[in-house]
Amino acid sequence: MSFRQFLNEMDSCGEVLRVKDNVSTKFDMSYVIKSFDNEGPILMFESVKGFSTKVVANLCGTRKRICKALGVDQSQLYPKLLEALKSPRKPRVLEADAFEGICEEPNLYKIPILTHFERDAGPYITAAVIHAKDPRGEVENVSIHRLQVLDEKHLAIRLVPRHLYKLWQNAKASGVDLDVAIAIGVHPAVLLAAASSPPFGINEFEIANSIMNNELTLIQCRNVDACAPMDAELILEGKISTTKEVPEGPFVDITGTYDIVRNQPVVEIVNVMRREDYIYQAILPSGAEHKLLMGLPREASIYEAVSKVVPKVHAVNLSFGGGGWLHAIISIEKQLDGDGKNALLAAFAAHPSLKHAIVVDSDIDVYNLVDVEWAIATRFQASEDLIVIPNARGSTLDSSADQETGTTSKMGIDATIPFTKPRDKFERAKIPVSVNAKKLVEKLLNISK
Ligand code: MN
């Protein structure tokens, strides 16, 4: 299934809200997206001020839509992702001549790229999936990076010291620039695979292909040695300079705070390949979609790691209040006291950016924060059930962490019921429900709507 097919399918399920009013890419579009952030529909901006291209946002803005894209229900989501991570499958790669769209001279000013927040340095591409090869062609990597528009042909790329950064360093050592394919408007499975973190050397396109049951086809770029999903809406062929750097930022990242200005490499765009009527995909930084795409692969890692130390993991939620990144709530079935703490340690090991983690019993709904707070209020004793780990490696996205080294204090809360205390003291009181009372409430709820 392609990006376009998924979008059409969502449209036929009533998940797409068409915005026919003329909307500016500078702040206005962001504001509209933000206003529909919580469980909101896909937004299709059909009339974009100064552009003839449509913009789609909030495509992967709910867990339900991501599950639909992957063809699984929520209970199968993590196993599906984990299975794909363990069984990468090489996708087909077609020659550039097979491309059915348009090739044209690059002009980034013709693309409706959003400026999101008040103090952002300018327009930023936020839904770009970037493929690159090691100079010797042995290692390939796919990842998501923010790209700041500098002029018609140049972007600044934020390279967090991870895999693409490593490839870029290898290119630098060989004295060459790094070829990249920048794909925008790709199937959610490709976005999720690119956001996941398999070991260096694993090609995330192969993970995506595995999630997509071998249906991913790639196309070789015309002017650079890199490839992109064949059905991407827009492909920018680029070269990351290994000599030219510029100040990049400020830019609002996942926590909704401004990331600092750093010197980052310049990407020169050398060619554009696109569908004739391409749709530009925007992801609002710190919006639900951003948090889900980044968070879900980490939830899967936490699910897997915690499953190894307790009998059963019910659910994991990297909650939105924690930026979908810094806070985890995990519901487990425990066998013995102490399992809760082992679950916390496993979670911290599985997701190094994790800062605060809460473990609850399986009767607590991890997506209902009132429920979680209630568990902490009635089942947790700080003197017994709290772990604090000072000076651990955390996330630089956390404003309170050491911005130089990323070290932070981690806190784990074991809010599971202790076996040493009488269980009936922890019972959540229930009201017996008669058929009549149930019907009455349904009627009253309908009236109040
Ligand atoms: Mn990688």
XYZ file of C-alpha atoms and ligand atoms in Angstrom:
450
model
C 0.000 0.000 0.000
C 1.299 3.455 -0.843
C 0.997 6.738 1.022
C -1.733 7.781 -1.404
C -3.662 4.531 -1.039
C -3.549 4.808 2.748
C -4.771 8.388 2.557
C -7.660 7.354 0.280
C -8.548 4.511 2.609
C -8.616 6.884 5.573
C -10.761 9.270 3.542
C -13.303 6.543 2.905
C -13.415 5.813 6.678
C -14.279 9.470 7.342
C -10.905 10.192 8.945
C -10.019 13.141 6.690
C -11.151 16.707 7.325
C -10.834 18.844 4.209
C -9.829 22.448 4.776
C -10.977 24.438 1.751
C -10.179 27.879 3.183
C -6.959 29.530 2.068
C -4.348 28.916 4.783
C -0.821 30.304 5.173
C 2.132 27.957 5.746
C 3.552 30.491 8.178
C 2.086 29.813 11.649
C -1.600 29.608 10.563
C -1.385 26.013 9.350
C 0.518 25.002 12.508
C -2.119 26.647 14.655
C -4.898 24.735 12.916
C -3.007 21.432 13.235
C -2.302 22.113 16.911
C -5.990 22.809 17.494
C -6.847 19.291 16.282
C -3.953 17.631 18.052
C -5.757 15.369 20.471
C -7.219 12.329 18.655
C -8.003 14.686 15.770
C -8.673 13.826 12.132
C -6.237 13.916 9.244
C -6.197 17.482 7.922
C -6.086 18.032 4.179
C -5.308 21.638 3.343
C -6.614 22.018 -0.173
C -5.933 25.710 -0.637
C -2.499 26.813 0.498
C -1.640 30.500 0.342
C 0.907 31.091 -2.420
C 1.162 27.426 -3.485
C -0.735 25.089 -5.779
C 0.248 22.027 -3.729
C -1.992 20.474 -1.073
C -0.655 19.836 2.423
C -1.647 16.870 4.591
C -1.106 16.802 8.348
C -1.854 14.562 11.320
C -1.832 11.472 9.099
C -0.435 9.256 11.879
C -1.979 11.362 14.642
C -3.761 8.508 16.440
C -2.752 5.004 17.504
C -5.833 3.715 15.725
C -4.723 5.083 12.345
C -1.184 3.761 12.748
C -2.600 0.309 13.559
C -4.814 0.504 10.461
C -1.830 1.426 8.309
C 0.035 -1.607 9.600
C -2.986 -3.881 9.351
C -2.921 -4.877 13.031
C -5.017 -4.271 16.127
C -3.453 -2.522 19.092
C -2.534 -5.771 20.862
C -0.494 -6.891 17.853
C 1.259 -3.581 17.204
C 4.408 -4.162 19.293
C 4.813 -7.835 18.271
C 4.487 -6.741 14.623
C 7.176 -4.056 14.997
C 9.469 -6.362 16.979
C 9.063 -9.185 14.475
C 9.983 -6.822 11.628
C 13.073 -5.632 13.526
C 14.191 -9.258 13.802
C 13.462 -10.162 10.201
C 14.529 -7.419 7.776
C 13.602 -8.156 4.140
C 15.343 -6.584 1.175
C 12.916 -4.517 -0.907
C 12.959 -4.420 -4.701
C 15.019 -1.548 -6.095
C 14.111 -0.171 -9.527
C 16.336 1.912 -11.770
C 15.674 5.668 -11.917
C 14.192 5.326 -15.407
C 11.224 3.474 -13.931
C 10.108 6.635 -12.101
C 6.703 7.717 -13.324
C 6.586 11.270 -11.989
C 8.294 14.520 -12.875
C 11.978 15.412 -12.549
C 12.778 19.088 -12.178
C 15.309 21.676 -11.105
C 15.141 22.168 -7.352
C 13.391 25.186 -5.913
C 12.526 24.733 -2.259
C 10.519 27.962 -2.307
C 7.940 26.219 -4.505
C 7.244 23.607 -1.810
C 4.702 24.571 0.892
C 7.078 24.070 3.817
C 5.670 25.177 7.175
C 7.074 27.656 9.648
C 5.750 26.226 12.903
C 6.546 28.242 16.024
C 7.190 31.847 16.974
C 10.968 31.660 17.442
C 11.740 28.886 14.904
C 14.620 29.847 12.630
C 12.410 29.531 9.542
C 10.513 26.952 7.485
C 11.365 23.342 8.317
C 10.729 20.056 6.532
C 9.632 17.643 9.263
C 8.377 14.453 7.563
C 11.537 13.611 5.623
C 12.832 10.062 5.514
C 16.504 10.129 4.573
C 18.444 7.283 2.976
C 22.222 7.201 2.651
C 24.987 4.692 2.028
C 28.407 4.407 3.514
C 31.056 5.579 0.977
C 31.996 1.926 0.371
C 28.324 1.040 -0.100
C 28.381 -1.621 2.593
C 26.144 0.061 5.137
C 22.819 1.734 4.424
C 20.730 3.790 6.803
C 17.313 5.380 6.838
C 16.325 7.972 9.429
C 14.199 11.060 10.010
C 15.807 14.474 10.349
C 14.554 18.011 10.556
C 15.645 20.190 7.637
C 15.792 23.965 7.776
C 15.274 25.832 4.508
C 18.232 28.130 3.796
C 17.497 29.120 0.165
C 16.107 27.635 -3.094
C 18.630 24.812 -3.126
C 19.995 24.459 0.381
C 18.867 23.004 3.675
C 20.547 22.670 7.052
C 20.241 19.161 8.481
C 20.249 18.312 12.176
C 22.478 15.278 12.598
C 22.116 13.866 16.102
C 25.236 11.732 16.717
C 23.652 8.473 15.583
C 23.752 6.448 12.388
C 23.492 9.051 9.615
C 26.006 11.155 11.527
C 28.363 8.161 11.466
C 27.948 7.761 7.695
C 28.561 11.484 7.294
C 31.756 11.210 9.371
C 32.909 8.300 7.194
C 32.275 10.411 4.078
C 34.191 13.276 5.673
C 37.151 10.966 6.345
C 37.059 9.906 2.676
C 36.965 13.556 1.589
C 33.621 13.321 -0.212
C 30.125 14.701 0.366
C 27.378 12.279 1.400
C 24.646 11.478 -1.130
C 21.142 11.341 0.305
C 17.616 10.721 -0.905
C 15.085 12.775 1.047
C 11.621 11.257 0.692
C 8.455 13.065 1.809
C 4.979 11.545 1.744
C 5.747 7.890 2.467
C 3.707 5.057 3.952
C 3.454 5.147 7.795
C 5.384 1.846 7.984
C 8.376 3.592 6.392
C 8.123 6.487 8.847
C 7.924 4.073 11.791
C 10.831 1.967 10.547
C 12.917 5.098 10.016
C 12.072 6.225 13.558
C 13.054 2.864 15.055
C 16.576 2.197 16.156
C 17.960 -1.113 14.950
C 21.746 -1.525 15.354
C 24.055 0.362 12.980
C 24.348 -1.560 9.738
C 20.678 -2.535 9.511
C 18.877 -0.839 6.627
C 15.581 0.496 7.985
C 13.991 0.167 4.517
C 14.307 -3.602 5.050
C 12.446 -3.256 8.361
C 9.731 -1.234 6.596
C 9.486 -3.860 3.874
C 9.079 -6.542 6.506
C 6.278 -4.547 8.209
C 4.687 -4.096 4.766
C 4.776 -7.831 3.991
C 7.309 -7.381 1.194
C 5.328 -4.695 -0.633
C 7.878 -1.888 -0.478
C 9.533 -0.943 -3.762
C 12.400 1.522 -3.891
C 13.630 3.641 -6.737
C 17.228 4.574 -7.389
C 17.777 8.343 -7.570
C 18.896 9.918 -10.821
C 21.801 12.076 -9.659
C 22.868 10.679 -6.317
C 23.699 7.194 -5.054
C 20.716 6.735 -2.760
C 17.151 5.506 -3.036
C 13.638 6.301 -1.890
C 10.247 4.585 -1.796
C 9.011 4.566 -5.376
C 5.573 5.871 -4.427
C 6.876 8.769 -2.305
C 5.047 11.987 -3.092
C 8.249 13.999 -3.282
C 11.931 13.037 -3.436
C 14.729 15.558 -2.986
C 18.100 14.347 -4.202
C 20.805 15.886 -2.076
C 24.402 15.955 -0.998
C 25.311 16.601 2.631
C 28.391 18.783 2.611
C 31.293 17.548 4.692
C 32.931 20.970 4.657
C 30.121 23.512 4.981
C 28.244 24.047 8.246
C 25.791 26.748 9.292
C 23.962 27.636 12.511
C 20.806 25.490 12.634
C 17.830 26.384 14.862
C 16.248 27.415 17.099
C 13.570 24.832 16.464
C 10.801 23.395 18.603
C 11.312 19.674 19.100
C 9.249 16.876 20.633
C 8.992 18.348 24.143
C 7.495 21.594 22.816
C 10.523 23.621 23.901
C 13.104 25.308 21.686
C 16.149 23.272 20.828
C 19.350 25.337 20.831
C 21.290 26.661 17.837
C 24.188 24.435 16.736
C 26.460 24.370 13.713
C 25.103 21.680 11.390
C 25.940 20.555 7.846
C 24.412 22.052 4.705
C 22.559 19.857 2.207
C 22.628 20.886 -1.414
C 19.552 19.751 -3.347
C 20.574 18.736 -6.853
C 17.331 17.381 -8.285
C 13.666 16.898 -7.466
C 11.599 13.823 -8.352
C 7.896 14.057 -7.603
C 4.421 12.941 -8.472
C 2.769 15.429 -10.781
C 0.028 16.277 -8.227
C 2.157 15.589 -5.168
C 0.793 16.192 -1.675
C 3.216 17.670 0.826
C 3.220 15.972 4.223
C 3.723 18.116 7.307
C 4.294 16.810 10.823
C 3.784 19.368 13.572
C 6.793 19.254 15.920
C 5.649 18.222 19.418
C 2.224 17.271 18.044
C 0.594 13.898 18.670
C 1.822 12.535 15.339
C 5.437 13.454 16.101
C 5.170 11.831 19.546
C 3.554 8.656 18.244
C 5.980 8.137 15.366
C 8.976 8.632 17.612
C 7.479 6.967 20.658
C 5.880 3.788 19.287
C 9.128 2.022 18.332
C 10.440 2.850 21.858
C 7.258 1.541 23.448
C 7.866 -1.694 21.549
C 11.460 -1.870 22.864
C 10.255 -1.264 26.429
C 7.505 -3.867 25.972
C 10.070 -6.423 24.864
C 12.642 -5.676 27.576
C 10.117 -5.637 30.424
C 8.515 -8.847 29.103
C 11.808 -10.578 29.851
C 11.706 -9.745 33.578
C 8.010 -10.038 34.530
C 5.357 -12.658 33.632
C 3.308 -10.317 31.432
C 3.324 -6.757 30.108
C -0.156 -5.469 29.320
C 0.502 -2.039 27.872
C 3.120 0.684 27.547
C 2.367 4.358 27.135
C 5.019 6.964 26.408
C 2.567 9.629 27.519
C 2.027 12.858 25.598
C 2.704 14.961 28.700
C 6.208 13.522 28.708
C 6.609 14.500 25.070
C 5.954 10.912 23.988
C 9.596 10.394 24.881
C 10.583 11.071 28.502
C 7.770 9.416 30.493
C 6.630 5.795 30.367
C 3.704 4.141 32.089
C 3.855 0.351 32.015
C 1.160 -2.032 33.228
C 2.327 -5.483 34.251
C 1.297 -8.666 35.934
C 3.785 -9.326 38.682
C 4.671 -12.552 40.405
C 6.663 -11.336 43.366
C 7.421 -8.044 45.067
C 10.439 -6.547 43.408
C 9.139 -7.347 39.937
C 7.945 -3.754 39.680
C 11.441 -2.421 40.263
C 12.993 -4.868 37.809
C 10.433 -3.710 35.263
C 11.562 -0.113 35.843
C 15.237 -1.009 35.399
C 14.472 -2.912 32.198
C 12.498 0.050 30.846
C 15.358 2.480 31.525
C 17.795 0.145 29.785
C 15.505 -0.277 26.763
C 14.992 3.440 26.128
C 18.030 5.498 27.198
C 16.163 8.829 26.882
C 13.540 7.689 29.393
C 13.513 9.913 32.474
C 10.485 9.017 34.609
C 8.820 5.621 34.561
C 5.763 4.353 36.412
C 4.841 0.693 36.777
C 1.222 -0.190 37.571
C -0.874 -3.338 37.840
C -2.908 -4.549 34.884
C -6.192 -3.161 36.276
C -4.857 0.362 35.651
C -5.396 1.907 32.217
C -2.020 3.336 31.179
C -3.711 5.777 28.777
C -5.919 7.218 31.530
C -3.719 9.524 33.577
C -6.339 9.938 36.330
C -6.220 6.168 36.752
C -2.418 6.261 36.894
C -2.437 9.057 39.455
C -4.933 7.062 41.530
C -2.565 4.093 41.519
C 0.264 6.315 42.750
C -2.005 7.818 45.418
C -3.198 4.492 46.825
C -0.481 1.940 46.051
C 2.836 3.769 46.215
C 5.116 4.574 49.162
C 8.039 6.821 48.269
C 10.261 5.387 51.021
C 9.819 1.856 49.615
C 8.815 2.096 46.007
C 10.882 4.922 44.536
C 14.133 4.571 42.604
C 16.305 7.585 41.803
C 19.324 7.210 39.529
C 21.431 10.377 39.432
C 23.779 11.334 36.560
C 22.533 8.837 34.010
C 22.623 9.453 30.276
C 19.339 11.029 29.212
C 17.977 13.188 26.442
C 19.282 16.609 25.423
C 15.666 17.386 24.465
C 14.974 17.635 28.213
C 15.602 21.269 29.143
C 16.455 20.323 32.726
C 19.130 17.798 31.716
C 22.762 18.832 31.428
C 22.736 20.343 27.934
C 26.386 19.523 27.284
C 26.470 15.886 28.309
C 22.781 14.971 28.371
C 23.104 13.537 31.879
C 19.971 13.609 33.974
C 18.382 12.075 37.045
C 16.014 9.206 36.418
C 13.076 8.331 38.635
C 11.140 5.094 38.762
C 7.822 4.717 40.592
C 6.599 1.233 41.459
C 2.868 1.774 41.937
C 1.925 -1.908 41.916
C 0.088 -3.401 44.889
C 2.599 -4.916 47.361
C 1.999 -8.588 48.132
C 3.036 -8.011 51.752
C -0.099 -5.996 52.533
C -3.718 -7.221 52.640
C -4.989 -7.181 49.073
C -8.571 -6.201 49.908
C -7.329 -2.805 51.150
C -6.388 -2.017 47.537
C -9.563 -3.192 45.891
C -11.136 -0.625 43.641
C -14.750 -0.360 44.817
C -17.348 -1.290 42.204
C -21.057 -0.424 41.998
C -23.231 -3.357 40.897
C -24.708 -2.443 37.510
C -28.275 -3.473 36.621
C -29.483 -3.560 33.016
C -31.915 -0.734 33.818
C -29.272 1.527 35.327
C -27.012 0.915 32.347
C -29.767 1.815 29.888
C -30.678 4.908 31.880
C -27.116 6.189 31.814
C -26.822 5.582 28.071
C -30.037 7.583 27.551
C -28.885 10.450 29.759
C -25.486 10.570 28.050
C -27.194 10.819 24.676
C -29.411 13.662 25.901
C -26.434 15.559 27.274
C -24.713 15.323 23.881
Mn 19.974 3.182 11.619
